[in-house]
Amino acid sequence: MTHTPRHPLDPDDLAALGEASTATITTQLFKHGLRNTFLAGLTCVTPDARRMVGEAFTLRYIPAREDIDTLEVYDDYDHPQRLAVEQAGPGQVLVVDCRGQGRAAAAGNILLTRMAVNGAAGVVTDGTLRDIEEISRLPLPVFATGAAAMTNLAQHHAVDLQVPIGCAGVAVYPGDVMVGDADGVVCVPRHLVPVIARAAREQELQEAFIVARVASGAPLRGTYPPDEATRRAYDESRGALPAAD
């Protein structure tokens, strides 16, 4: 069954998530009881691309079968993999479930170039990619487990678009928000986006204040985590309190 998001996302919330680190976001999700939201084992293969934030557009692969998955299937422009590439548009991240299998690539440079031109927000897979040297130069954020030269048909059969999937051991539903940075990728459940985004923004501001104090020689005790005096100093720095006499 296709899972269809039911409510629009606030652009300001997306901007806040785009400014927060995945470390901060996972901490905020942990506070809400979610411990399995980080897609472990993925790295960014496009180091010069912008940070990634966008709504998940999902594609599910099952194991390939030799009598079905032949090169001729790509003569069909409506092949599910091709449809996913064409339909994942601006603000969306294509998330591909490869079952953690990387002997054959999930996609290659031509398809990802098409997504970059279409304005997609990124690509995430728990599999591998081919043409990795060319992909590495794309302006599109791309996260994968590594490289593989073999075509995906040797190991993968594309079956479903826009259904709940598992990627790197994490449940991803269409419309969830994927955030990626140098640490990796985190999945934010759609209904929690407003709560997590606002808390993440506040945490980033507070931690920047704490880092500055530590860099200036402050000890951890009383600074991290902040005691009452440090919290008051932070509030004063934000203009939330009048300066102490």
Coordinates of N, CA and C in Angstrom, one line a residue:
M1 N 0.8 -1.2 0.0 CA 0.0 0.0 0.0 C 0.9 1.2 0.0
T2 N 0.5 2.2 -0.8 CA 1.3 3.5 -0.9 C 1.0 4.3 0.3
H3 N 2.0 4.9 0.9 CA 1.8 5.8 2.1 C 1.9 7.2 1.6
T4 N 0.8 8.0 1.7 CA 0.8 9.3 1.2 C 0.8 10.3 2.3
P5 N 1.8 11.2 2.4 CA 1.8 12.3 3.4 C 0.6 13.1 3.4
R6 N 0.1 13.5 4.5 CA -1.2 14.2 4.6 C -1.1 15.6 5.0
H7 N 0.0 16.1 5.4 CA 0.1 17.5 5.8 C 1.4 18.1 5.2
P8 N 1.3 19.4 4.8 CA 2.5 20.1 4.3 C 3.5 20.4 5.4
L9 N 4.7 20.5 5.0 CA 5.8 20.8 5.9 C 6.1 22.3 5.9
D10 N 6.4 22.9 7.0 CA 6.7 24.3 7.1 C 8.2 24.5 6.6
P11 N 8.3 25.4 5.6 CA 9.7 25.7 5.0 C 10.7 26.1 6.1
D12 N 10.2 26.8 7.1 CA 11.1 27.2 8.2 C 11.6 26.0 9.0
D13 N 10.8 25.0 9.2 CA 11.2 23.8 9.9 C 12.2 23.0 9.1
L14 N 12.0 23.0 7.7 CA 13.0 22.3 6.9 C 14.3 23.1 6.9
A15 N 14.2 24.4 6.9 CA 15.5 25.2 7.0 C 16.2 25.0 8.3
A16 N 15.5 24.8 9.4 CA 16.1 24.6 10.7 C 16.8 23.2 10.7
L17 N 16.1 22.2 10.1 CA 16.8 20.9 10.0 C 18.0 20.9 9.1
G18 N 17.9 21.7 8.1 CA 19.1 21.8 7.2 C 20.3 22.5 7.8
E19 N 20.0 23.3 8.8 CA 21.1 24.0 9.5 C 21.7 23.2 10.7
A20 N 20.9 22.2 11.1 CA 21.3 21.4 12.3 C 22.2 20.2 11.9
S21 N 23.1 19.8 12.7 CA 23.9 18.6 12.4 C 23.1 17.4 12.6
T22 N 23.4 16.3 11.9 CA 22.7 15.0 12.2 C 23.0 14.6 13.6
A23 N 24.1 14.9 14.2 CA 24.3 14.6 15.6 C 23.3 15.2 16.5
T24 N 23.0 16.5 16.3 CA 22.0 17.2 17.1 C 20.6 16.6 16.8
I25 N 20.3 16.3 15.6 CA 19.0 15.8 15.3 C 18.8 14.4 15.9
T26 N 19.8 13.5 15.9 CA 19.7 12.2 16.5 C 19.5 12.4 18.0
T27 N 20.1 13.4 18.6 CA 19.9 13.6 20.1 C 18.5 14.0 20.4
Q28 N 18.0 14.9 19.6 CA 16.6 15.3 19.8 C 15.6 14.1 19.6
L29 N 15.8 13.3 18.6 CA 15.0 12.1 18.4 C 15.1 11.1 19.5
F30 N 16.3 11.0 20.0 CA 16.6 10.1 21.2 C 15.7 10.6 22.4
K31 N 15.6 11.9 22.6 CA 14.8 12.4 23.7 C 13.3 12.0 23.5
H32 N 12.9 11.8 22.3 CA 11.5 11.4 22.1 C 11.4 9.8 22.0
G33 N 12.4 9.1 22.4 CA 12.4 7.7 22.4 C 12.7 7.0 21.1
L34 N 13.2 7.7 20.1 CA 13.6 7.1 18.8 C 15.1 6.8 18.8
R35 N 15.5 5.6 18.8 CA 16.9 5.2 18.9 C 17.4 4.6 17.6
N36 N 16.5 4.4 16.6 CA 17.0 3.8 15.4 C 16.6 4.7 14.2
T37 N 17.2 5.8 14.1 CA 16.9 6.8 13.0 C 18.1 7.1 12.2
F38 N 19.3 6.7 12.6 CA 20.6 7.0 11.9 C 20.9 5.9 10.9
L39 N 21.1 6.2 9.7 CA 21.4 5.2 8.7 C 22.9 4.9 8.7
A40 N 23.3 3.9 9.5 CA 24.7 3.6 9.7 C 25.3 3.0 8.5
G41 N 26.6 3.4 8.3 CA 27.4 2.8 7.2 C 27.4 3.5 5.9
L42 N 26.7 4.6 5.8 CA 26.6 5.4 4.6 C 27.6 6.6 4.6
T43 N 28.2 6.9 3.5 CA 29.1 8.1 3.5 C 28.7 8.9 2.2
C44 N 29.0 10.2 2.3 CA 28.7 11.1 1.2 C 29.7 11.0 0.1
V45 N 29.3 10.6 -1.1 CA 30.2 10.4 -2.2 C 30.4 11.7 -3.1
T46 N 29.7 12.7 -2.7 CA 29.8 14.0 -3.4 C 30.2 15.1 -2.4
P47 N 31.5 15.1 -2.1 CA 32.0 16.0 -1.0 C 31.7 17.5 -1.2
D48 N 31.6 17.9 -2.5 CA 31.4 19.4 -2.7 C 29.9 19.8 -2.8
A49 N 29.0 18.8 -2.6 CA 27.6 19.1 -2.6 C 27.2 19.8 -1.4
R50 N 26.0 20.5 -1.4 CA 25.5 21.1 -0.3 C 25.0 20.1 0.7
R51 N 24.7 20.6 2.0 CA 24.0 19.7 2.9 C 22.7 19.2 2.4
M52 N 22.3 18.1 2.8 CA 21.0 17.5 2.3 C 19.9 17.6 3.3
V53 N 18.7 18.0 2.8 CA 17.5 18.0 3.6 C 16.3 17.9 2.6
G54 N 15.4 17.0 2.8 CA 14.3 16.8 1.8 C 13.4 15.7 2.2
E55 N 12.3 15.6 1.6 CA 11.3 14.6 1.8 C 11.7 13.3 1.1
A56 N 11.5 12.2 1.8 CA 11.8 10.9 1.2 C 10.9 10.5 0.1
F57 N 11.5 10.1 -1.0 CA 10.8 9.4 -2.1 C 11.4 8.0 -2.2
T58 N 10.6 7.0 -1.9 CA 11.2 5.7 -1.7 C 11.1 4.8 -2.9
L59 N 12.1 3.9 -3.1 CA 12.2 2.9 -4.1 C 12.7 1.6 -3.4
R60 N 12.0 0.5 -3.7 CA 12.3 -0.8 -3.0 C 12.8 -1.8 -4.1
Y61 N 14.0 -2.4 -3.8 CA 14.5 -3.5 -4.6 C 14.3 -4.8 -3.8
I62 N 14.0 -5.8 -4.6 CA 14.1 -7.2 -4.1 C 15.2 -7.9 -4.8
P63 N 15.6 -9.2 -4.4 CA 16.6 -9.8 -5.1 C 16.3 -10.1 -6.6
A64 N 17.2 -10.0 -7.5 CA 17.0 -10.2 -8.9 C 16.8 -11.7 -9.2
R65 N 16.2 -11.9 -10.4 CA 16.0 -13.3 -10.9 C 16.4 -13.3 -12.3
E66 N 17.2 -14.3 -12.7 CA 17.9 -14.3 -13.9 C 17.0 -14.3 -15.1
D67 N 15.8 -15.0 -15.0 CA 14.9 -15.0 -16.2 C 14.1 -13.7 -16.4
I68 N 14.1 -12.9 -15.4 CA 13.4 -11.6 -15.5 C 14.3 -10.4 -15.7
D69 N 15.4 -10.4 -14.9 CA 16.2 -9.2 -14.9 C 17.3 -9.3 -16.0
T70 N 16.9 -9.0 -17.2 CA 17.9 -8.9 -18.3 C 18.0 -7.5 -18.8
L71 N 19.0 -7.2 -19.6 CA 19.3 -5.8 -20.0 C 18.1 -5.3 -20.8
E72 N 17.3 -6.1 -21.4 CA 16.2 -5.7 -22.2 C 15.1 -4.9 -21.4
V73 N 15.1 -5.2 -20.1 CA 14.0 -4.5 -19.3 C 14.2 -3.0 -19.4
Y74 N 15.4 -2.5 -19.6 CA 15.7 -1.1 -19.6 C 15.2 -0.4 -20.9
D75 N 14.7 -1.2 -21.9 CA 14.1 -0.6 -23.1 C 12.7 0.0 -22.7
D76 N 12.2 -0.4 -21.5 CA 10.9 0.1 -21.0 C 11.1 1.4 -20.2
Y77 N 10.7 2.5 -20.7 CA 10.8 3.8 -20.0 C 10.0 3.8 -18.7
D78 N 9.1 2.9 -18.6 CA 8.3 2.8 -17.3 C 8.8 1.8 -16.3
H79 N 10.1 1.4 -16.5 CA 10.7 0.5 -15.5 C 10.7 1.3 -14.2
P80 N 10.4 0.6 -13.1 CA 10.3 1.3 -11.8 C 11.5 2.2 -11.4
Q81 N 12.7 1.7 -11.7 CA 13.8 2.5 -11.4 C 13.8 3.8 -12.1
R82 N 13.5 3.7 -13.4 CA 13.5 4.9 -14.3 C 12.4 5.9 -13.8
L83 N 11.2 5.3 -13.5 CA 10.1 6.1 -13.0 C 10.5 6.9 -11.7
A84 N 11.2 6.2 -10.8 CA 11.6 6.8 -9.5 C 12.5 8.0 -9.8
V85 N 13.5 7.8 -10.7 CA 14.4 8.9 -11.1 C 13.6 10.1 -11.7
E86 N 12.7 9.8 -12.5 CA 11.9 10.9 -13.1 C 10.9 11.6 -12.2
Q87 N 10.4 10.8 -11.3 CA 9.3 11.4 -10.4 C 9.8 12.0 -9.1
A88 N 11.0 11.7 -8.7 CA 11.6 12.3 -7.5 C 12.0 13.7 -7.8
G89 N 11.2 14.7 -7.4 CA 11.5 16.1 -7.9 C 12.1 17.0 -6.9
P90 N 12.0 18.3 -7.1 CA 12.5 19.3 -6.2 C 12.1 19.1 -4.8
G91 N 13.1 19.1 -3.9 CA 12.8 19.0 -2.5 C 12.6 17.6 -2.0
Q92 N 12.9 16.6 -2.9 CA 12.7 15.2 -2.5 C 14.1 14.5 -2.6
V93 N 14.2 13.5 -1.7 CA 15.4 12.7 -1.6 C 15.0 11.2 -2.0
L94 N 15.6 10.7 -3.1 CA 15.4 9.3 -3.5 C 16.1 8.4 -2.5
V95 N 15.3 7.6 -1.8 CA 15.9 6.6 -0.8 C 15.6 5.2 -1.3
V96 N 16.7 4.5 -1.6 CA 16.7 3.2 -2.2 C 17.0 2.1 -1.3
D97 N 16.1 1.2 -1.1 CA 16.3 0.0 -0.3 C 17.0 -1.1 -1.1
C98 N 18.3 -1.3 -0.8 CA 19.1 -2.4 -1.5 C 19.3 -3.6 -0.6
R99 N 18.6 -3.6 0.6 CA 18.7 -4.7 1.5 C 20.2 -4.8 2.0
G100 N 20.9 -3.7 1.9 CA 22.3 -3.7 2.4 C 23.2 -4.5 1.5
Q101 N 22.8 -4.8 0.3 CA 23.6 -5.6 -0.7 C 24.3 -4.7 -1.7
G102 N 25.6 -4.9 -1.8 CA 26.4 -3.9 -2.7 C 27.2 -4.6 -3.8
R103 N 27.0 -5.8 -4.1 CA 27.7 -6.5 -5.1 C 27.4 -5.8 -6.5
A104 N 26.2 -5.4 -6.7 CA 25.8 -4.7 -7.9 C 25.3 -3.3 -7.5
A105 N 25.5 -2.3 -8.3 CA 25.2 -0.9 -8.0 C 23.7 -0.6 -8.0
A106 N 23.2 0.3 -7.2 CA 21.8 0.7 -7.2 C 21.5 1.6 -8.4
A107 N 22.5 2.4 -8.8 CA 22.2 3.3 -10.0 C 23.6 3.8 -10.4
G108 N 23.6 4.6 -11.5 CA 24.8 5.1 -12.0 C 24.7 6.6 -12.3
N109 N 25.8 7.1 -13.0 CA 25.9 8.6 -13.2 C 24.8 9.2 -14.0
I110 N 24.4 8.5 -15.1 CA 23.4 9.1 -16.0 C 22.1 9.3 -15.2
L111 N 21.6 8.4 -14.4 CA 20.4 8.5 -13.7 C 20.5 9.6 -12.6
L112 N 21.7 9.7 -11.9 CA 21.8 10.7 -10.9 C 22.0 12.1 -11.5
T113 N 22.6 12.1 -12.7 CA 22.7 13.4 -13.3 C 21.3 13.9 -13.7
R114 N 20.4 13.0 -14.1 CA 19.1 13.4 -14.4 C 18.4 14.0 -13.1
M115 N 18.6 13.3 -12.0 CA 18.0 13.8 -10.8 C 18.6 15.2 -10.4
A116 N 19.9 15.4 -10.6 CA 20.4 16.7 -10.3 C 19.8 17.8 -11.1
V117 N 19.6 17.5 -12.4 CA 19.0 18.5 -13.3 C 17.5 18.8 -12.9
N118 N 16.9 17.7 -12.4 CA 15.5 17.9 -12.0 C 15.3 18.6 -10.7
G119 N 16.4 18.9 -10.0 CA 16.3 19.6 -8.7 C 16.1 18.7 -7.5
A120 N 16.3 17.4 -7.6 CA 16.1 16.6 -6.4 C 17.0 17.0 -5.3
A121 N 16.6 16.8 -4.1 CA 17.4 17.2 -2.9 C 18.5 16.2 -2.5
G122 N 18.5 15.0 -3.1 CA 19.6 14.1 -2.7 C 19.2 12.7 -3.1
V123 N 20.2 11.8 -2.9 CA 20.0 10.3 -3.1 C 20.6 9.6 -1.9
V124 N 19.9 8.6 -1.4 CA 20.4 7.8 -0.3 C 20.2 6.3 -0.6
T125 N 21.2 5.5 -0.5 CA 21.0 4.1 -0.6 C 21.9 3.3 0.3
D126 N 21.4 2.2 0.8 CA 22.2 1.3 1.6 C 22.9 0.3 0.7
G127 N 23.0 0.6 -0.6 CA 23.8 -0.2 -1.6 C 24.9 0.6 -2.1
T128 N 25.4 0.2 -3.3 CA 26.6 0.9 -3.9 C 26.1 1.6 -5.2
L129 N 27.1 2.4 -5.7 CA 26.8 3.1 -7.0 C 27.9 2.8 -8.0
R130 N 27.6 2.9 -9.3 CA 28.6 2.8 -10.3 C 28.9 4.2 -10.9
D131 N 30.0 4.3 -11.6 CA 30.5 5.6 -12.2 C 30.8 6.5 -11.0
I132 N 31.3 6.0 -10.0 CA 31.5 6.8 -8.7 C 32.3 8.1 -9.0
E133 N 33.3 8.0 -9.9 CA 34.2 9.2 -10.1 C 33.4 10.3 -10.7
E134 N 32.5 10.0 -11.7 CA 31.6 11.1 -12.2 C 30.6 11.5 -11.2
I135 N 30.0 10.6 -10.5 CA 29.0 11.0 -9.5 C 29.6 11.9 -8.4
S136 N 30.9 11.7 -8.1 CA 31.5 12.5 -7.1 C 31.6 14.0 -7.4
R137 N 31.4 14.3 -8.7 CA 31.5 15.7 -9.1 C 30.1 16.4 -9.2
L138 N 29.1 15.6 -9.0 CA 27.7 16.2 -9.1 C 27.4 17.2 -7.9
P139 N 26.6 18.2 -8.2 CA 26.2 19.1 -7.1 C 25.1 18.5 -6.2
L140 N 24.8 17.3 -6.4 CA 23.7 16.6 -5.7 C 24.2 15.8 -4.5
P141 N 23.7 16.0 -3.3 CA 24.1 15.2 -2.2 C 23.8 13.7 -2.4
V142 N 24.8 12.9 -2.3 CA 24.6 11.4 -2.6 C 25.3 10.6 -1.5
F143 N 24.5 9.7 -0.9 CA 25.0 8.9 0.2 C 24.9 7.4 -0.2
A144 N 25.9 6.7 0.0 CA 25.9 5.2 -0.3 C 27.0 4.5 0.5
T145 N 27.0 3.2 0.3 CA 28.0 2.4 1.1 C 29.3 2.3 0.4
G146 N 29.4 2.7 -0.9 CA 30.6 2.6 -1.7 C 30.3 2.4 -3.2
A147 N 31.3 1.9 -3.9 CA 31.2 1.8 -5.3 C 31.2 0.3 -5.8
A148 N 30.5 0.1 -6.9 CA 30.5 -1.2 -7.6 C 30.3 -1.0 -9.0
A149 N 31.0 -1.7 -9.9 CA 30.9 -1.6 -11.3 C 29.7 -2.3 -11.9
M150 N 29.2 -3.4 -11.3 CA 28.2 -4.2 -11.8 C 26.9 -3.5 -11.9
T151 N 26.1 -3.7 -13.0 CA 24.8 -3.2 -13.2 C 23.8 -3.8 -12.1
N152 N 22.9 -2.9 -11.7 CA 22.0 -3.4 -10.6 C 21.2 -4.6 -10.9
L153 N 21.0 -4.9 -12.2 CA 20.2 -6.1 -12.6 C 20.8 -7.4 -12.1
A154 N 22.1 -7.4 -11.9 CA 22.7 -8.6 -11.4 C 22.3 -9.0 -10.0
Q155 N 21.8 -8.1 -9.2 CA 21.5 -8.4 -7.8 C 20.1 -7.8 -7.4
H156 N 19.6 -6.8 -8.1 CA 18.4 -6.0 -7.6 C 17.3 -6.0 -8.7
H157 N 16.1 -6.1 -8.2 CA 14.9 -6.0 -9.0 C 14.0 -4.9 -8.4
A158 N 13.8 -3.8 -9.1 CA 13.0 -2.7 -8.6 C 11.5 -3.1 -8.7
V159 N 10.8 -2.9 -7.6 CA 9.4 -3.4 -7.5 C 8.4 -2.3 -7.1
D160 N 8.8 -1.5 -6.1 CA 7.8 -0.5 -5.5 C 8.4 0.9 -5.4
L161 N 7.5 1.8 -5.6 CA 7.8 3.2 -5.4 C 6.8 3.8 -4.3
Q162 N 7.3 4.7 -3.5 CA 6.5 5.4 -2.5 C 5.8 4.4 -1.6
V163 N 6.5 3.4 -1.1 CA 6.0 2.6 0.0 C 7.0 2.6 1.1
P164 N 6.6 2.2 2.3 CA 7.6 2.1 3.4 C 8.7 1.1 3.1
I165 N 9.9 1.5 3.4 CA 11.0 0.6 3.1 C 12.0 0.6 4.3
G166 N 12.9 -0.3 4.3 CA 14.0 -0.3 5.2 C 15.3 0.1 4.5
C167 N 16.0 1.0 5.0 CA 17.3 1.5 4.4 C 18.4 1.6 5.5
A168 N 19.4 0.8 5.4 CA 20.5 0.7 6.4 C 19.9 0.4 7.8
G169 N 18.8 -0.5 7.8 CA 18.2 -0.9 9.0 C 17.3 0.1 9.7
V170 N 16.9 1.2 8.9 CA 16.0 2.2 9.5 C 14.7 2.2 8.6
A171 N 13.6 2.3 9.3 CA 12.3 2.4 8.6 C 12.2 3.8 8.0
V172 N 11.9 3.8 6.7 CA 11.7 5.1 6.1 C 10.4 5.1 5.3
Y173 N 9.5 6.1 5.7 CA 8.2 6.2 5.0 C 8.2 7.4 4.1
P174 N 7.5 7.2 2.9 CA 7.4 8.4 2.0 C 7.0 9.6 2.7
G175 N 7.7 10.7 2.5 CA 7.4 12.0 3.1 C 8.2 12.2 4.4
D176 N 8.8 11.2 5.0 CA 9.7 11.5 6.1 C 10.8 12.4 5.6
V177 N 11.5 13.1 6.5 CA 12.5 14.0 6.1 C 13.9 13.4 6.4
M178 N 14.7 13.4 5.3 CA 16.0 12.9 5.3 C 17.0 14.1 5.4
V179 N 17.9 14.0 6.4 CA 18.9 15.0 6.6 C 20.3 14.4 6.5
G180 N 21.2 15.0 5.7 CA 22.5 14.4 5.6 C 23.6 15.4 5.7
D181 N 24.7 15.0 6.3 CA 25.9 15.9 6.4 C 27.2 15.0 6.5
A182 N 28.3 15.5 6.9 CA 29.5 14.7 6.9 C 29.5 13.5 7.8
D183 N 28.6 13.5 8.8 CA 28.5 12.3 9.7 C 27.6 11.2 9.1
G184 N 26.7 11.6 8.2 CA 25.8 10.6 7.6 C 24.4 11.1 7.4
V185 N 23.5 10.2 7.5 CA 22.1 10.5 7.2 C 21.2 10.0 8.3
V186 N 20.2 10.9 8.7 CA 19.2 10.6 9.7 C 17.8 10.8 9.1
C187 N 16.9 10.0 9.5 CA 15.5 10.0 9.1 C 14.6 10.6 10.2
V188 N 13.9 11.7 9.9 CA 13.1 12.3 10.8 C 11.6 12.0 10.5
P189 N 10.9 11.3 11.3 CA 9.5 11.0 11.0 C 8.7 12.3 10.7
R190 N 7.9 12.2 9.7 CA 7.3 13.5 9.2 C 6.5 14.2 10.3
H191 N 5.8 13.5 11.2 CA 4.9 14.1 12.2 C 5.7 14.8 13.3
L192 N 7.0 14.4 13.4 CA 7.9 15.0 14.4 C 8.7 16.2 13.9
V193 N 8.6 16.4 12.6 CA 9.5 17.5 12.0 C 9.4 18.8 12.8
P194 N 8.2 19.4 13.1 CA 8.1 20.7 13.7 C 8.8 20.6 15.1
V195 N 8.5 19.6 15.9 CA 9.1 19.5 17.2 C 10.6 19.4 17.2
I196 N 11.1 18.5 16.3 CA 12.5 18.2 16.3 C 13.3 19.4 15.7
A197 N 12.7 20.1 14.7 CA 13.4 21.2 14.0 C 13.6 22.4 15.0
R198 N 12.6 22.7 15.8 CA 12.7 23.8 16.7 C 13.7 23.5 17.8
A199 N 13.6 22.3 18.3 CA 14.5 21.9 19.4 C 15.9 21.8 18.9
A200 N 16.1 21.3 17.7 CA 17.5 21.2 17.1 C 18.1 22.6 16.9
R201 N 17.3 23.6 16.5 CA 17.8 24.9 16.3 C 18.3 25.5 17.6
E202 N 17.5 25.3 18.7 CA 17.9 25.8 20.0 C 19.2 25.1 20.5
Q203 N 19.2 23.8 20.3 CA 20.4 23.0 20.7 C 21.7 23.5 20.0
E204 N 21.5 23.8 18.7 CA 22.7 24.3 18.0 C 23.2 25.6 18.5
L205 N 22.3 26.5 18.8 CA 22.7 27.8 19.4 C 23.4 27.6 20.7
Q206 N 22.8 26.8 21.6 CA 23.4 26.6 22.9 C 24.7 25.9 22.8
E207 N 24.9 25.0 22.0 CA 26.2 24.3 21.9 C 27.2 25.1 21.3
A208 N 26.9 26.0 20.4 CA 27.8 27.0 19.8 C 28.4 27.9 20.9
F209 N 27.5 28.3 21.8 CA 27.9 29.1 23.0 C 28.8 28.3 23.9
I210 N 28.5 27.0 24.1 CA 29.3 26.2 25.0 C 30.7 25.9 24.4
V211 N 30.7 25.6 23.1 CA 32.0 25.4 22.4 C 32.9 26.6 22.5
A212 N 32.3 27.8 22.4 CA 33.1 29.0 22.5 C 33.7 29.1 23.9
R213 N 32.9 28.8 24.9 CA 33.4 28.8 26.3 C 34.6 27.8 26.5
V214 N 34.3 26.6 26.0 CA 35.3 25.5 26.2 C 36.6 25.9 25.5
A215 N 36.5 26.5 24.3 CA 37.6 26.9 23.5 C 38.4 28.0 24.2
S216 N 37.7 28.8 25.0 CA 38.4 29.8 25.8 C 39.0 29.4 27.1
G217 N 38.9 28.0 27.4 CA 39.5 27.5 28.5 C 38.6 27.1 29.6
A218 N 37.3 27.2 29.5 CA 36.3 26.8 30.5 C 36.4 25.3 30.7
P219 N 36.3 24.8 32.0 CA 36.3 23.3 32.2 C 34.9 22.7 31.8
L220 N 34.9 21.4 31.7 CA 33.6 20.8 31.4 C 32.6 21.0 32.6
R221 N 33.1 20.8 33.8 CA 32.3 21.0 35.0 C 31.6 22.4 35.0
G222 N 30.3 22.4 35.0 CA 29.6 23.6 35.0 C 29.3 24.2 33.6
T223 N 30.1 23.7 32.6 CA 29.9 24.2 31.3 C 29.2 23.3 30.4
Y224 N 29.5 22.0 30.5 CA 28.9 21.0 29.7 C 28.7 19.7 30.4
P225 N 27.5 19.4 30.9 CA 26.3 20.2 30.6 C 26.3 21.5 31.4
P226 N 25.6 22.5 30.9 CA 25.6 23.8 31.6 C 24.9 23.8 32.9
D227 N 25.5 24.4 33.9 CA 24.9 24.6 35.2 C 24.0 25.9 35.1
E228 N 23.5 26.3 36.2 CA 22.6 27.4 36.2 C 23.3 28.7 35.8
A229 N 24.5 28.9 36.2 CA 25.2 30.1 35.8 C 25.5 30.1 34.3
T230 N 25.9 29.0 33.8 CA 26.1 29.0 32.3 C 24.9 29.2 31.5
R231 N 23.8 28.6 32.0 CA 22.5 28.8 31.3 C 22.1 30.2 31.3
R232 N 22.3 30.9 32.5 CA 21.9 32.3 32.6 C 22.8 33.1 31.6
A233 N 24.1 32.8 31.6 CA 25.0 33.5 30.7 C 24.6 33.3 29.2
Y234 N 24.1 32.1 28.9 CA 23.6 31.9 27.5 C 22.4 32.7 27.3
D235 N 21.4 32.7 28.2 CA 20.2 33.4 28.0 C 20.5 34.9 27.8
E236 N 21.5 35.4 28.6 CA 21.8 36.8 28.5 C 22.4 37.1 27.1
S237 N 23.2 36.2 26.6 CA 23.9 36.3 25.3 C 22.8 36.4 24.2
R238 N 21.7 35.7 24.4 CA 20.6 35.7 23.4 C 19.6 36.9 23.7
G239 N 19.8 37.7 24.7 CA 18.9 38.8 25.0 C 17.6 38.3 25.7
A240 N 17.6 37.0 26.2 CA 16.4 36.5 26.8 C 16.3 37.0 28.3
L241 N 17.5 37.4 28.9 CA 17.5 37.9 30.2 C 18.3 39.2 30.3
P242 N 18.0 40.1 31.2 CA 18.8 41.3 31.4 C 20.1 40.8 32.0
A243 N 21.2 41.5 31.7 CA 22.5 41.2 32.1 C 22.6 41.3 33.7
A244 N 23.3 40.3 34.3 CA 23.4 40.3 35.7 C 24.3 41.5 36.2
D245 N 23.9 42.1 37.4 CA 24.7 43.2 37.9 C 26.0 42.7 38.4

